[in-house]
Structures are given as C-alpha cells and as structure tokens.
Short mmCIF file of C-alpha atoms and ligand atoms in Angstrom, two decimals:
data_model
loop_
_atom_site.label_atom_id
_atom_site.label_comp_id
_atom_site.label_asym_id
_atom_site.label_seq_id
_atom_site.Cartn_x
_atom_site.Cartn_y
_atom_site.Cartn_z
CA MET O 29 -48.67 -32.67 45.33
CA LYS O 30 -48.43 -29.16 43.85
CA LYS O 31 -49.96 -28.69 40.41
CA VAL O 32 -48.21 -26.15 38.21
CA LEU O 33 -49.05 -25.09 34.68
CA PHE O 34 -46.28 -23.41 32.70
CA VAL O 35 -47.38 -21.00 29.97
CA ALA O 36 -44.69 -20.14 27.45
CA SER O 37 -44.17 -19.34 23.79
CA GLU O 38 -41.25 -21.71 23.20
CA ALA O 39 -39.63 -24.84 24.63
CA LEU O 40 -36.91 -27.23 23.54
CA PRO O 41 -36.99 -29.60 21.75
CA PHE O 42 -40.14 -28.39 19.97
CA VAL O 43 -39.40 -24.79 19.11
CA SER O 44 -36.59 -22.48 20.14
CA SER O 45 -35.25 -19.01 19.52
CA GLY O 46 -33.12 -18.54 22.65
CA GLY O 47 -32.64 -19.12 26.34
CA LEU O 48 -36.36 -19.17 27.20
CA ALA O 49 -36.75 -22.42 25.23
CA ASP O 50 -33.87 -23.98 27.18
CA VAL O 51 -35.54 -23.13 30.48
CA ILE O 52 -39.06 -24.29 29.54
CA GLY O 53 -37.56 -27.47 28.08
CA SER O 54 -35.60 -28.36 31.20
CA LEU O 55 -37.02 -26.88 34.43
CA PRO O 56 -40.38 -28.76 34.34
CA LYS O 57 -38.52 -32.07 34.05
CA GLU O 58 -36.65 -31.34 37.25
CA LEU O 59 -39.80 -30.12 39.02
CA VAL O 60 -41.56 -33.36 38.11
CA LYS O 61 -38.60 -35.34 39.49
CA ASN O 62 -39.05 -33.39 42.73
CA GLY O 63 -42.68 -34.42 43.00
CA CYS O 64 -44.35 -31.33 41.51
CA ASP O 65 -47.00 -32.11 38.85
CA THR O 66 -45.73 -29.62 36.27
CA ARG O 67 -47.30 -29.37 32.81
CA VAL O 68 -46.62 -26.97 29.96
CA VAL O 69 -48.84 -25.24 27.38
CA LEU O 70 -47.34 -24.14 24.07
CA PRO O 71 -48.71 -22.94 20.72
CA LEU O 72 -48.70 -25.65 18.07
CA TYR O 73 -46.44 -23.85 15.59
CA SER O 74 -46.24 -25.25 12.10
CA SER O 75 -42.45 -25.45 12.53
CA ILE O 76 -42.80 -28.21 15.16
CA LYS O 77 -41.39 -31.29 13.51
CA ASP O 78 -43.38 -34.37 12.49
CA GLU O 79 -41.32 -36.56 14.80
CA TYR O 80 -43.15 -34.81 17.69
CA ARG O 81 -46.49 -34.23 15.94
CA SER O 82 -46.82 -37.92 15.16
CA ARG O 83 -46.56 -38.72 18.88
CA MET O 84 -49.24 -36.23 19.91
CA THR O 85 -52.76 -37.21 21.00
CA TYR O 86 -55.74 -35.13 19.98
CA LEU O 87 -57.84 -34.22 23.02
CA GLY O 88 -60.60 -32.29 21.30
CA ASN O 89 -61.41 -28.76 20.23
CA ILE O 90 -63.24 -25.75 21.56
CA ASN O 91 -64.00 -22.26 20.37
CA VAL O 92 -62.12 -19.52 22.15
CA PRO O 93 -63.93 -16.18 22.37
CA LEU O 94 -61.73 -13.10 22.21
CA SER O 95 -63.52 -9.80 21.94
CA TRP O 96 -65.79 -10.22 18.85
CA ARG O 97 -63.76 -13.19 17.61
CA ASN O 98 -64.61 -16.80 18.10
CA GLN O 99 -61.63 -18.88 17.10
CA TYR O 100 -61.06 -22.59 16.65
CA CYS O 101 -58.70 -24.10 19.21
CA GLY O 102 -57.54 -27.69 18.85
CA ILE O 103 -55.88 -29.29 21.86
CA PHE O 104 -53.11 -31.83 21.50
CA THR O 105 -50.97 -33.45 24.15
CA LEU O 106 -47.68 -35.23 24.34
CA VAL O 107 -45.66 -36.64 27.22
CA HIS O 108 -42.01 -35.89 26.68
CA ASP O 109 -39.28 -36.81 29.18
CA GLY O 110 -41.95 -37.35 31.83
CA VAL O 111 -43.54 -33.91 31.33
CA THR O 112 -47.06 -33.43 29.91
CA PHE O 113 -47.15 -30.80 27.18
CA TYR O 114 -50.37 -29.34 25.75
CA PHE O 115 -50.37 -27.70 22.35
CA ILE O 116 -52.86 -25.06 21.23
CA ASP O 117 -53.70 -25.59 17.58
CA ASN O 118 -54.89 -22.80 15.33
CA GLU O 119 -53.30 -22.58 11.89
CA TYR O 120 -54.43 -19.01 11.29
CA TYR O 121 -52.25 -17.87 14.20
CA PHE O 122 -49.46 -20.42 14.31
CA LYS O 123 -48.82 -21.48 10.74
CA ARG O 124 -46.31 -18.72 10.11
CA GLN O 125 -42.80 -18.39 8.74
CA MET O 126 -41.63 -16.46 11.78
CA LEU O 127 -42.05 -17.24 15.45
CA TYR O 128 -42.15 -13.56 16.40
CA GLY O 129 -42.13 -10.35 14.44
CA ASN O 130 -45.50 -10.87 12.75
CA PHE O 131 -47.75 -7.80 12.49
CA ASP O 132 -50.37 -9.45 14.69
CA ASP O 133 -48.21 -10.98 17.45
CA GLY O 134 -50.34 -9.19 20.05
CA GLU O 135 -53.47 -10.91 18.78
CA ARG O 136 -51.73 -14.27 18.35
CA TYR O 137 -50.58 -14.38 21.96
CA ALA O 138 -53.83 -12.90 23.29
CA PHE O 139 -55.59 -15.86 21.65
CA PHE O 140 -52.99 -18.24 23.09
CA CYS O 141 -53.37 -16.85 26.63
CA LYS O 142 -57.16 -16.92 26.49
CA ALA O 143 -56.99 -20.49 25.19
CA VAL O 144 -54.78 -21.52 28.13
CA LEU O 145 -57.57 -20.60 30.53
CA GLU O 146 -60.35 -21.98 28.35
CA ILE O 147 -58.79 -25.43 27.94
CA MET O 148 -58.47 -26.12 31.66
CA PRO O 149 -61.89 -27.82 31.94
CA ILE O 150 -61.13 -29.90 28.81
CA ILE O 151 -57.73 -31.11 29.96
CA ASN O 152 -59.20 -31.42 33.44
CA PHE O 153 -56.27 -29.63 35.02
CA PHE O 154 -56.84 -26.63 37.24
CA PRO O 155 -53.37 -25.89 38.59
CA ASP O 156 -52.50 -24.50 42.00
CA ILE O 157 -50.10 -22.19 40.25
CA LEU O 158 -50.19 -20.70 36.78
CA HIS O 159 -46.57 -19.93 35.96
CA ALA O 160 -46.29 -17.60 32.96
CA HIS O 161 -43.09 -16.62 31.21
CA ASP O 162 -42.30 -13.36 29.41
CA TRP O 163 -44.65 -10.96 27.63
CA GLN O 164 -46.15 -13.52 25.23
CA SER O 165 -47.73 -15.28 28.22
CA ALA O 166 -48.49 -12.14 30.24
CA LEU O 167 -52.16 -12.02 29.29
CA SER O 168 -52.79 -15.45 30.84
CA VAL O 169 -52.02 -13.86 34.23
CA ILE O 170 -54.05 -10.74 33.43
CA TYR O 171 -57.08 -12.68 32.23
CA LEU O 172 -56.88 -15.07 35.18
CA LYS O 173 -57.02 -12.26 37.69
CA LEU O 174 -59.40 -9.89 35.87
CA HIS O 175 -61.82 -12.19 34.07
CA TYR O 176 -61.71 -15.65 35.62
CA SER O 177 -61.31 -15.11 39.37
CA GLY O 178 -65.09 -14.98 39.84
CA ASP O 179 -65.32 -18.62 38.79
CA PRO O 180 -64.70 -20.92 41.79
CA ARG O 181 -62.71 -23.33 39.63
CA TYR O 182 -60.18 -20.59 38.86
CA ASN O 183 -60.49 -18.54 42.00
CA PHE O 184 -57.79 -20.32 44.00
CA ILE O 185 -55.17 -20.36 41.21
CA LYS O 186 -52.11 -18.32 42.12
CA ALA O 187 -50.10 -16.63 39.40
CA MET O 188 -46.35 -16.42 39.08
CA PHE O 189 -44.81 -14.34 36.32
CA THR O 190 -41.17 -14.75 35.35
CA ILE O 191 -39.27 -12.16 33.37
CA HIS O 192 -36.61 -13.76 31.21
CA ASN O 193 -35.85 -10.53 29.41
CA ILE O 194 -37.33 -7.18 30.34
CA GLU O 195 -36.40 -5.67 26.98
CA TYR O 196 -39.37 -7.29 25.22
CA GLN O 197 -42.56 -6.09 26.90
CA GLY O 198 -45.40 -6.47 24.40
CA ILE O 199 -46.20 -2.79 23.83
CA TYR O 200 -49.28 -1.85 21.76
CA GLY O 201 -51.41 1.18 21.08
CA VAL O 202 -54.36 1.78 23.35
CA GLY O 203 -56.66 1.69 20.32
CA ILE O 204 -56.65 -2.12 20.20
CA MET O 205 -57.20 -2.64 23.92
CA GLY O 206 -60.81 -3.73 23.59
CA ASP O 207 -60.82 -5.03 20.05
CA VAL O 208 -57.76 -7.31 20.33
CA PHE O 209 -57.06 -7.72 24.02
CA GLU O 210 -60.62 -7.83 25.29
CA LEU O 211 -59.86 -5.35 28.05
CA SER O 212 -62.42 -2.75 29.04
CA PRO O 213 -61.68 0.95 29.54
CA TRP O 214 -61.80 0.61 33.34
CA GLU O 215 -59.13 -2.11 33.14
CA ARG O 216 -56.81 0.22 31.28
CA LYS O 217 -54.91 1.29 34.39
CA ILE O 218 -53.71 -2.28 34.85
CA VAL O 219 -51.96 -2.45 31.48
CA ASP O 220 -51.28 1.22 30.84
CA TRP O 221 -47.68 2.31 30.86
CA ASN O 222 -46.66 5.71 29.56
CA GLY O 223 -49.85 5.93 27.54
CA ASP O 224 -49.45 2.57 25.79
CA ILE O 225 -50.66 -0.91 26.56
CA ASN O 226 -47.77 -2.80 28.10
CA LEU O 227 -48.58 -6.48 28.61
CA MET O 228 -45.54 -7.21 30.77
CA LYS O 229 -46.49 -4.35 33.06
CA GLY O 230 -50.00 -5.77 33.32
CA ALA O 231 -48.67 -9.16 34.39
CA ILE O 232 -46.31 -7.54 36.92
CA GLU O 233 -49.34 -5.77 38.34
CA CYS O 234 -51.57 -8.87 38.47
CA CYS O 235 -49.23 -11.69 39.49
CA ASP O 236 -48.92 -12.94 43.05
CA ILE O 237 -45.17 -13.47 42.71
CA LEU O 238 -42.82 -11.90 40.21
CA SER O 239 -39.48 -13.46 39.46
CA THR O 240 -36.49 -13.01 37.23
CA VAL O 241 -33.87 -15.48 36.19
CA SER O 242 -31.01 -14.43 38.45
CA PRO O 243 -30.74 -12.66 41.82
CA ARG O 244 -28.50 -9.97 40.37
CA TYR O 245 -30.92 -9.16 37.53
CA ALA O 246 -33.75 -8.91 40.08
CA GLU O 247 -31.80 -6.04 41.64
CA GLU O 248 -30.60 -4.51 38.40
CA ILE O 249 -34.06 -4.06 36.91
CA ARG O 250 -34.93 -1.69 39.70
CA ARG O 251 -32.61 0.74 37.92
CA PRO O 252 -33.46 2.69 34.76
CA GLU O 253 -30.36 1.56 32.87
CA PHE O 254 -31.57 -2.06 32.92
CA ALA O 255 -35.34 -1.81 33.08
CA HIS O 256 -36.29 -0.41 29.67
CA SER O 257 -38.62 2.07 31.41
CA LEU O 258 -40.26 -0.40 33.82
CA ASP O 259 -38.04 0.41 36.84
CA PRO O 260 -40.69 2.40 38.78
CA ILE O 261 -43.16 -0.49 38.76
CA ILE O 262 -40.40 -3.02 39.52
CA ARG O 263 -39.34 -0.96 42.52
CA ASP O 264 -42.95 -0.69 43.56
CA LYS O 265 -43.36 -4.48 43.41
CA ALA O 266 -39.99 -5.31 45.03
CA TYR O 267 -41.89 -6.89 47.94
CA LYS O 268 -43.11 -9.70 45.71
CA THR O 269 -40.02 -10.07 43.50
CA ARG O 270 -37.56 -12.98 43.62
CA GLY O 271 -34.47 -13.88 41.60
CA VAL O 272 -33.77 -17.55 40.89
CA LEU O 273 -30.72 -18.46 38.84
CA ASN O 274 -31.47 -20.63 35.82
CA GLY O 275 -29.89 -24.02 35.42
CA ILE O 276 -29.18 -25.92 32.24
CA ASP O 277 -30.24 -29.34 31.05
CA THR O 278 -27.13 -31.31 31.92
CA GLU O 279 -28.41 -34.37 30.07
CA TYR O 280 -28.79 -32.45 26.81
CA TYR O 281 -25.55 -30.53 27.35
CA ASN O 282 -23.24 -33.36 28.31
CA PRO O 283 -19.90 -33.77 26.52
CA SER O 284 -19.62 -37.39 27.65
CA LYS O 285 -22.88 -38.35 25.87
CA ASP O 286 -23.33 -35.71 23.17
CA THR O 287 -23.98 -37.29 19.79
CA SER O 288 -23.61 -33.95 17.95
CA ILE O 289 -19.91 -33.66 18.68
CA TYR O 290 -17.02 -35.43 17.02
CA LYS O 291 -15.59 -37.08 20.12
CA THR O 292 -17.12 -37.37 23.57
CA TYR O 293 -15.06 -36.59 26.66
CA SER O 294 -15.33 -35.86 30.36
CA TYR O 295 -13.27 -34.00 32.94
CA LYS O 296 -11.32 -37.23 33.56
CA SER O 297 -9.57 -36.97 30.20
CA LEU O 298 -9.46 -34.02 27.85
CA ALA O 299 -8.07 -36.01 24.89
CA GLY O 300 -11.52 -35.99 23.27
CA LYS O 301 -11.78 -32.23 23.62
CA ALA O 302 -8.49 -31.81 21.76
CA GLN O 303 -9.89 -33.98 18.96
CA ASP O 304 -13.06 -31.89 18.92
CA LYS O 305 -10.92 -28.80 18.53
CA ALA O 306 -9.04 -30.30 15.60
CA ALA O 307 -12.31 -31.46 14.02
CA LEU O 308 -13.84 -28.00 14.44
CA GLN O 309 -10.84 -26.30 12.85
CA LYS O 310 -10.90 -28.79 10.02
CA SER O 311 -14.63 -28.52 9.35
CA LEU O 312 -14.44 -24.72 9.29
CA ALA O 313 -11.23 -24.77 7.22
CA LEU O 314 -9.25 -22.93 9.86
CA PRO O 315 -5.54 -23.73 10.28
CA GLU O 316 -5.32 -26.83 12.48
CA LYS O 317 -3.25 -25.44 15.32
CA PRO O 318 -3.69 -27.30 18.61
CA ASP O 319 -1.92 -24.61 20.66
CA THR O 320 -3.70 -21.58 19.27
CA PRO O 321 -6.62 -20.68 21.55
CA ILE O 322 -10.03 -20.54 19.93
CA ILE O 323 -12.22 -17.76 21.30
CA ALA O 324 -15.88 -18.44 20.54
CA MET O 325 -19.14 -16.53 20.70
CA ILE O 326 -22.57 -18.13 20.22
CA THR O 327 -25.16 -15.46 20.51
CA ARG O 328 -28.07 -13.51 19.16
CA LEU O 329 -26.54 -10.53 17.41
CA THR O 330 -28.16 -7.70 19.36
CA ALA O 331 -26.63 -4.73 21.12
CA HIS O 332 -27.31 -5.90 24.68
CA LYS O 333 -24.98 -8.86 24.10
CA GLY O 334 -22.09 -6.36 24.22
CA LEU O 335 -21.15 -6.72 20.58
CA ASP O 336 -20.09 -3.08 20.35
CA LEU O 337 -17.13 -3.91 22.60
CA VAL O 338 -16.15 -6.74 20.27
CA VAL O 339 -16.50 -4.55 17.19
CA ARG O 340 -14.24 -1.96 18.82
CA VAL O 341 -11.23 -4.18 19.69
CA ILE O 342 -11.50 -7.50 17.88
CA ASP O 343 -9.00 -6.46 15.18
CA GLU O 344 -6.50 -5.69 17.91
CA ILE O 345 -7.16 -9.01 19.69
CA LEU O 346 -6.64 -10.81 16.38
CA GLY O 347 -3.14 -9.34 16.29
CA ASP O 348 -2.30 -12.06 18.82
CA ASP O 349 -2.01 -15.77 18.07
CA VAL O 350 -5.71 -16.60 18.48
CA GLN O 351 -8.62 -17.84 16.38
CA PHE O 352 -12.14 -16.44 16.64
CA ILE O 353 -15.39 -18.24 15.81
CA LEU O 354 -18.78 -16.55 15.92
CA LEU O 355 -22.11 -18.35 15.50
CA GLY O 356 -25.13 -16.07 15.54
CA THR O 357 -27.90 -14.26 13.76
CA GLY O 358 -29.58 -10.97 14.42
CA ASP O 359 -29.10 -7.31 13.57
CA ARG O 360 -27.99 -6.74 10.03
CA ASP O 361 -25.16 -4.35 10.99
CA TYR O 362 -23.53 -6.93 13.24
CA GLU O 363 -24.02 -9.73 10.71
CA ASP O 364 -22.28 -7.57 8.09
CA PHE O 365 -19.50 -6.64 10.49
CA PHE O 366 -18.69 -10.24 11.34
CA ARG O 367 -18.85 -11.30 7.70
CA SER O 368 -16.35 -8.59 6.85
CA LEU O 369 -14.21 -9.57 9.84
CA GLU O 370 -13.90 -13.09 8.42
CA TYR O 371 -13.03 -11.62 5.04
CA ARG O 372 -10.30 -9.44 6.56
CA HIS O 373 -8.85 -12.18 8.79
CA HIS O 374 -9.54 -15.25 6.73
CA ASP O 375 -6.82 -17.32 8.40
CA LYS O 376 -8.16 -16.65 11.91
CA VAL O 377 -11.87 -15.94 11.86
CA ARG O 378 -15.06 -17.79 10.98
CA SER O 379 -18.40 -15.99 11.21
CA ILE O 380 -21.28 -18.38 10.75
CA ILE O 381 -24.46 -16.38 10.40
CA LYS O 382 -27.15 -18.91 11.18
CA TYR O 383 -28.98 -20.68 14.01
CA ASP O 384 -27.64 -24.20 14.28
CA LYS O 385 -27.95 -26.23 17.48
CA ASP O 386 -25.59 -29.05 16.42
CA LEU O 387 -22.90 -26.68 15.28
CA SER O 388 -23.28 -24.71 18.51
CA LYS O 389 -22.43 -27.86 20.47
CA GLN O 390 -19.44 -28.58 18.24
CA ILE O 391 -18.19 -25.08 18.99
CA TYR O 392 -18.82 -25.38 22.74
CA ALA O 393 -16.79 -28.60 22.63
CA GLY O 394 -14.00 -27.47 20.32
CA ALA O 395 -13.31 -23.94 21.56
CA ASP O 396 -11.03 -22.93 24.43
CA LEU O 397 -12.53 -19.63 25.53
CA PHE O 398 -16.10 -18.37 25.42
CA LEU O 399 -16.69 -14.63 25.23
CA MET O 400 -19.85 -13.05 26.65
CA PRO O 401 -19.32 -9.32 27.26
CA SER O 402 -23.03 -8.51 27.68
CA LYS O 403 -24.28 -5.04 28.43
CA SER O 404 -27.17 -6.66 30.27
CA GLU O 405 -27.82 -10.36 30.84
CA PRO O 406 -30.90 -11.60 32.72
CA CYS O 407 -29.22 -14.96 33.34
CA GLY O 408 -27.32 -16.21 30.36
CA LEU O 409 -27.08 -19.92 29.70
CA ALA O 410 -24.27 -19.96 27.20
CA GLN O 411 -21.60 -19.31 29.86
CA MET O 412 -22.87 -22.36 31.80
CA ILE O 413 -23.04 -24.54 28.71
CA ALA O 414 -19.50 -23.47 27.80
CA SER O 415 -18.32 -24.40 31.31
CA VAL O 416 -19.68 -27.93 31.20
CA TYR O 417 -17.90 -28.40 27.86
CA GLY O 418 -14.66 -27.15 29.44
CA THR O 419 -14.61 -23.91 27.47
CA VAL O 420 -13.59 -21.17 29.84
CA PRO O 421 -16.01 -18.22 30.01
CA ILE O 422 -14.88 -14.61 29.78
CA VAL O 423 -17.80 -12.48 30.90
CA ARG O 424 -18.82 -9.01 31.97
CA GLU O 425 -19.95 -8.85 35.60
CA VAL O 426 -23.63 -8.26 35.00
CA GLY O 427 -26.89 -10.09 35.74
CA GLY O 428 -26.67 -13.85 35.79
CA LEU O 429 -23.10 -13.70 34.47
CA TYR O 430 -22.16 -12.08 37.77
CA ASP O 431 -24.06 -14.76 39.70
CA SER O 432 -22.57 -17.73 37.85
CA ILE O 433 -18.98 -16.81 36.93
CA LYS O 434 -16.33 -15.59 39.34
CA SER O 435 -13.05 -14.28 37.97
CA TYR O 436 -9.98 -16.41 38.48
CA ASN O 437 -7.80 -15.18 41.32
CA GLU O 438 -4.23 -16.41 40.91
CA PHE O 439 -3.44 -15.72 44.58
CA THR O 440 -6.20 -17.83 46.07
CA GLY O 441 -6.86 -20.18 43.15
CA GLU O 442 -10.57 -19.30 43.33
CA GLY O 443 -12.75 -18.56 40.37
CA ASN O 444 -14.27 -20.35 37.38
CA GLY O 445 -13.64 -17.99 34.50
CA PHE O 446 -12.48 -14.47 33.75
CA SER O 447 -14.51 -11.31 34.15
CA PHE O 448 -14.43 -7.54 33.92
CA SER O 449 -16.71 -4.93 35.35
CA SER O 450 -16.99 -1.76 33.24
CA PHE O 451 -18.72 -1.81 29.87
CA ASN O 452 -15.46 -0.85 28.25
CA ALA O 453 -13.82 -2.40 25.19
CA HIS O 454 -10.29 -2.16 26.50
CA ASP O 455 -11.22 -3.72 29.83
CA MET O 456 -12.65 -6.60 27.81
CA MET O 457 -9.51 -6.84 25.68
CA TYR O 458 -7.32 -6.81 28.76
CA THR O 459 -9.38 -9.65 30.23
CA VAL O 460 -9.22 -11.69 27.01
CA ARG O 461 -5.44 -11.27 27.01
CA ARG O 462 -5.26 -12.22 30.66
CA ALA O 463 -7.19 -15.42 29.92
CA VAL O 464 -5.05 -16.19 26.87
CA GLY O 465 -1.96 -15.65 29.05
CA PHE O 466 -3.15 -18.37 31.42
CA TYR O 467 -4.09 -20.58 28.47
CA ARG O 468 -0.45 -20.64 27.40
CA ASP O 469 0.47 -22.32 30.69
CA ARG O 470 -0.79 -25.70 29.50
CA GLU O 471 -0.47 -27.55 32.77
CA PHE O 472 -2.40 -24.92 34.70
CA TRP O 473 -4.98 -24.67 31.95
CA ASN O 474 -5.80 -28.39 31.85
CA GLY O 475 -6.35 -28.37 35.59
CA PHE O 476 -8.52 -25.27 35.35
CA VAL O 477 -10.64 -26.75 32.56
CA LYS O 478 -11.14 -29.95 34.54
CA LYS O 479 -12.18 -27.91 37.55
CA ILE O 480 -14.82 -25.84 35.76
CA MET O 481 -16.25 -28.89 34.00
CA GLN O 482 -17.21 -30.29 37.40
CA ILE O 483 -19.27 -27.29 38.51
CA ASP O 484 -22.93 -28.22 38.89
CA PHE O 485 -24.99 -25.91 36.67
CA SER O 486 -27.95 -28.28 36.62
CA TRP O 487 -31.45 -27.40 37.87
CA LYS O 488 -30.93 -29.37 41.07
CA VAL O 489 -30.61 -26.36 43.38
CA SER O 490 -32.76 -23.84 41.53
CA SER O 491 -35.71 -26.18 41.00
CA LEU O 492 -35.94 -26.55 44.78
CA GLU O 493 -36.04 -22.77 45.07
CA TYR O 494 -39.01 -22.70 42.69
CA ILE O 495 -40.76 -25.36 44.73
CA LYS O 496 -40.20 -23.27 47.85
CA ILE O 497 -41.81 -20.28 46.13
CA TYR O 498 -44.74 -22.41 44.97
CA GLU O 499 -45.24 -23.60 48.51
CA GLN O 500 -45.19 -20.03 49.83
CA LEU O 501 -47.80 -19.14 47.24
P1 ADP C 614 -30.55 -15.38 25.21
O1 ADP C 614 -31.67 -16.12 25.85
O2 ADP C 614 -30.51 -13.92 25.57
O3 ADP C 614 -30.49 -15.56 23.73
P2 ADP C 614 -28.82 -17.21 26.64
O4 ADP C 614 -27.35 -17.27 26.84
O5 ADP C 614 -29.66 -17.27 27.86
O6 ADP C 614 -29.16 -15.94 25.77
O7 ADP C 614 -29.28 -18.44 25.73
C1 ADP C 614 -28.90 -18.54 24.44
C2 ADP C 614 -29.13 -19.96 23.99
O8 ADP C 614 -29.30 -19.95 22.57
C3 ADP C 614 -27.94 -20.85 24.26
O9 ADP C 614 -28.37 -22.18 24.41
C4 ADP C 614 -27.13 -20.69 22.97
O10 ADP C 614 -26.27 -21.79 22.74
C5 ADP C 614 -28.24 -20.65 21.95
N1 ADP C 614 -27.90 -19.93 20.71
C6 ADP C 614 -27.79 -18.60 20.51
N2 ADP C 614 -27.48 -18.33 19.23
C7 ADP C 614 -27.41 -19.52 18.60
C8 ADP C 614 -27.14 -19.91 17.24
N3 ADP C 614 -26.89 -19.03 16.28
N4 ADP C 614 -27.16 -21.23 16.95
C9 ADP C 614 -27.41 -22.14 17.91
N5 ADP C 614 -27.68 -21.84 19.19
C10 ADP C 614 -27.67 -20.55 19.54
#
C-alpha cells in the first residue's frame, strides 16, 4: 500500500481561506478509499475550533531546530472521515489573527516545513511520497532533498509538489536566506529567482513530479501572461509536469443532504430549489420574484477573478430583469464598488462582504446562474459546486474552467454551461444575456438544470490519476 503524506497550510473543515482547503479536505479521503494510506500535516492554528481540538490526541513534543532557533513543536493527531491528520503546535507561530499576511509568514512556514520532516520518527510514518501544496509547503520539499536525503530513513521519499495558484510564490529577500530559511550560500541557486528567494521556484526545482490542478493550467503557466514570472522554469521542467483536474467533495456539497440550505432537493425534482430561491430572496430582502433570474458570484475579490469585467458592464446587465448577489471579501476597491452597486440598485443587488460557508451554500442552492469570468483560474471549484446545486455556470474559457465547463450548443444540445473566450467585458455581457435568454424558456431550462446536476465532479476519476502518478514515482 502506498504511503503518502500531504503537507498543506489549510484544509476543510479545520481552517479555510479558499479552494486549497477544499482540496486538502477532500482528496485524501478519496485516496484512502482507493487503498492509499494518505495522511495530512497542518499547522495547529488557534482558529481551529474546540469541537476538533477536543477530539485530538497529544502524541508528544520535540524541539525543531531552524538556523539558530530551537522551537517547541507539539504534535497532535485526529482521525477525521477516515483520514489521519497531524497538527503542528506552536503558539508563537500559529496563534495569530490572520492565517496569512503576517510579517513573518516566511519564518512561520519554514518552521512548519522543518517540523514536518522532524516529526516523522515520532509519528512513525516515513511516507513513500511527500506531497506538498503551494508555497507555504514548498520548503518541506526543499529540505527533504537538500538536508535529509543523506539519512537512509528519508532517502527513498519521493516529492510531489502541486501548484494550486502560481500567483503566490513565497518571495523573500536574500538577506534572510540563512537566518530564517536555514539555506547556505551554495544552496542559493536552488531558490534564487530574479535575485530574490522564491520558495515555489525552489520546490519546482527539487520535486520529482510537479503538478497543477487542471491540464489547461499546466499548459498556460508555460506562458508569461499566466506564470507571474515563473514561465522559464516551468517550461524547463515541462518533462516532469502534470495537470490533474480537481474534484469536489460531493458529500459536503450535496443539495439532497445539505443541512445549511432551506430545502433539500435533487435532480429528480427541482421544487426544493425553487423554495431555496424564494428563501434566499426573502432572507436578503430582495423582491421575491420566482421568474427573475438570480446571477450569483461567490469569490475572493481579487483582480484575477475577472472582476474588472463585472465592474465595466454590471450596470448595463442590471438594466435587464435580473437580480445579482455577490458574496466575497478581498481588495478594498472591489468591496467598495460592490457596496456602492447595492446602494445604486437596491431592488436588484445584494453585496455581502464577508466569508460565510453556510450562506455560500444557500446562494449556490438559491441562484440560477453562477458567474465566473476569471482572468486566470488554476482549476476553480465554485463552477463545479454551482453545477451540483443546479446553478448554471457562466465562465471564461481559461484554466480549469475550460476543462470543466463546455458552452451550451443549441444545435447539438451539448454543453454544461455558458462560456466566452476573450477577456472582454462585452463578450461576458453577451454571454450572460445569452444564458438569461435560455433561462426564460422554462421548459428547456429545467431540463438543462437537471442535466448539469448529474455531472460527476467528484474525486472519483482524478484521485485515480493521482494514484497513477504516485505509482510512477
Ligand atoms: P480560489 O481557490 O481561487 O479562491 P475556487 O473556486 O477554487 O477559488 O474556490 C473557492 C472556494 O471558496 C469555493 O468553495 C467557494 O465557495 C469558497 N468561497 C470563496 N469566497 C467565499 C466567501 N466569501 N464565503 C464563503 N465561501 C467562499
């Protein structure tokens, strides 16, 4: 049986800021079901709720050396949904208000990555494959290959590094290379990128297999417009790069069992969905109009989500008989814009500027159309979640959106959403209007919704692809 250790900075249901947490919270479960002994290491953030803490078992503590530091590291464990999680405890690093964005994030995650390697003898688990995710976990791959490979217990461990978003790379000044990252001057070439330390680049260099979260994104990041400066190294490492489309947790996102929504439903009858729509309109104090399409967005408010297109044409779209609901937090300018949009179109728009998992599910259930006009999108989960809740995605053909959503073709009947290609506001508006046009044909629409709800976006297929890669490794 393959032994795999996931290293990540967030996972549902413990701690979450975006899609990475969805993946780390759901893929290991499926791998375990397929006979792969998959375990996960996470930092023990103070924000992790007592309901989980109270179920954890204390395994012991060690001191983790990092450069001149020698830091306490408590080790806790918890089996959740059949998956063993390990938590690295150190209140100095992980008792913080913010998950990321602290001045010393580099040091926090360097400690975490070093701890991952140091705890292996204590937890008595030397994996066949160390599978690290995004820049916060990059140093676990770098340390494994540079500092631990001389030890026979670590020597055979293969490293896989998965990029969930290439935009965040962990870039630091060279001045702290030795002091914080415990890397010596002759190791600089491994992590050096354009004169800075770039942790993601270091992991790309050191890993045995590199992957991204959709086949399309694996190709896109070879190009400068998607790679945030890393395209030369990605092209260089194309021989060891794979793209595996993410799945979603179809137990957690299941409209026939979801306790967060007003009324459960399935593709067999959409009566519940209509009630969810009415309940959503009521709870947000929008006019309760069953035949007015609700266009929803649930997203981090950052530029790569394509919000500039929305800003450009949303007033025009709101000239039609539609309602618009946005749930998101992020850049101040966008937050302000959507607040003012609600103010200007109070009878049609609700902008809810917060992170709220329950409300997000109520919106997935109650809305009719889900807008995702991303400029870049490594995979995107929201379009898949929307689909299983029967909310038709409107997407730009990029990254994982391209891989998961095909535009409806009225001549062949193929397709599971609506899409446009150019990053152009009027192309987006045209596509929204096209979708709304089809929405007005109620008979067609009900059939279409039922069809997309039955698409399998679970991990079934993709988890087998991961297992194939592990076996190759
Ligand atoms: P990304 O990882 O780039 O943020 P994804 O589409 O892959 O984008 O995943 C986003 C996940 O975060 C989805 O599960 C989405 O529902 C959730 N999400 C985003 N913003 C919010 C919010 N404000 N409240 C609740 N959930 C949110």
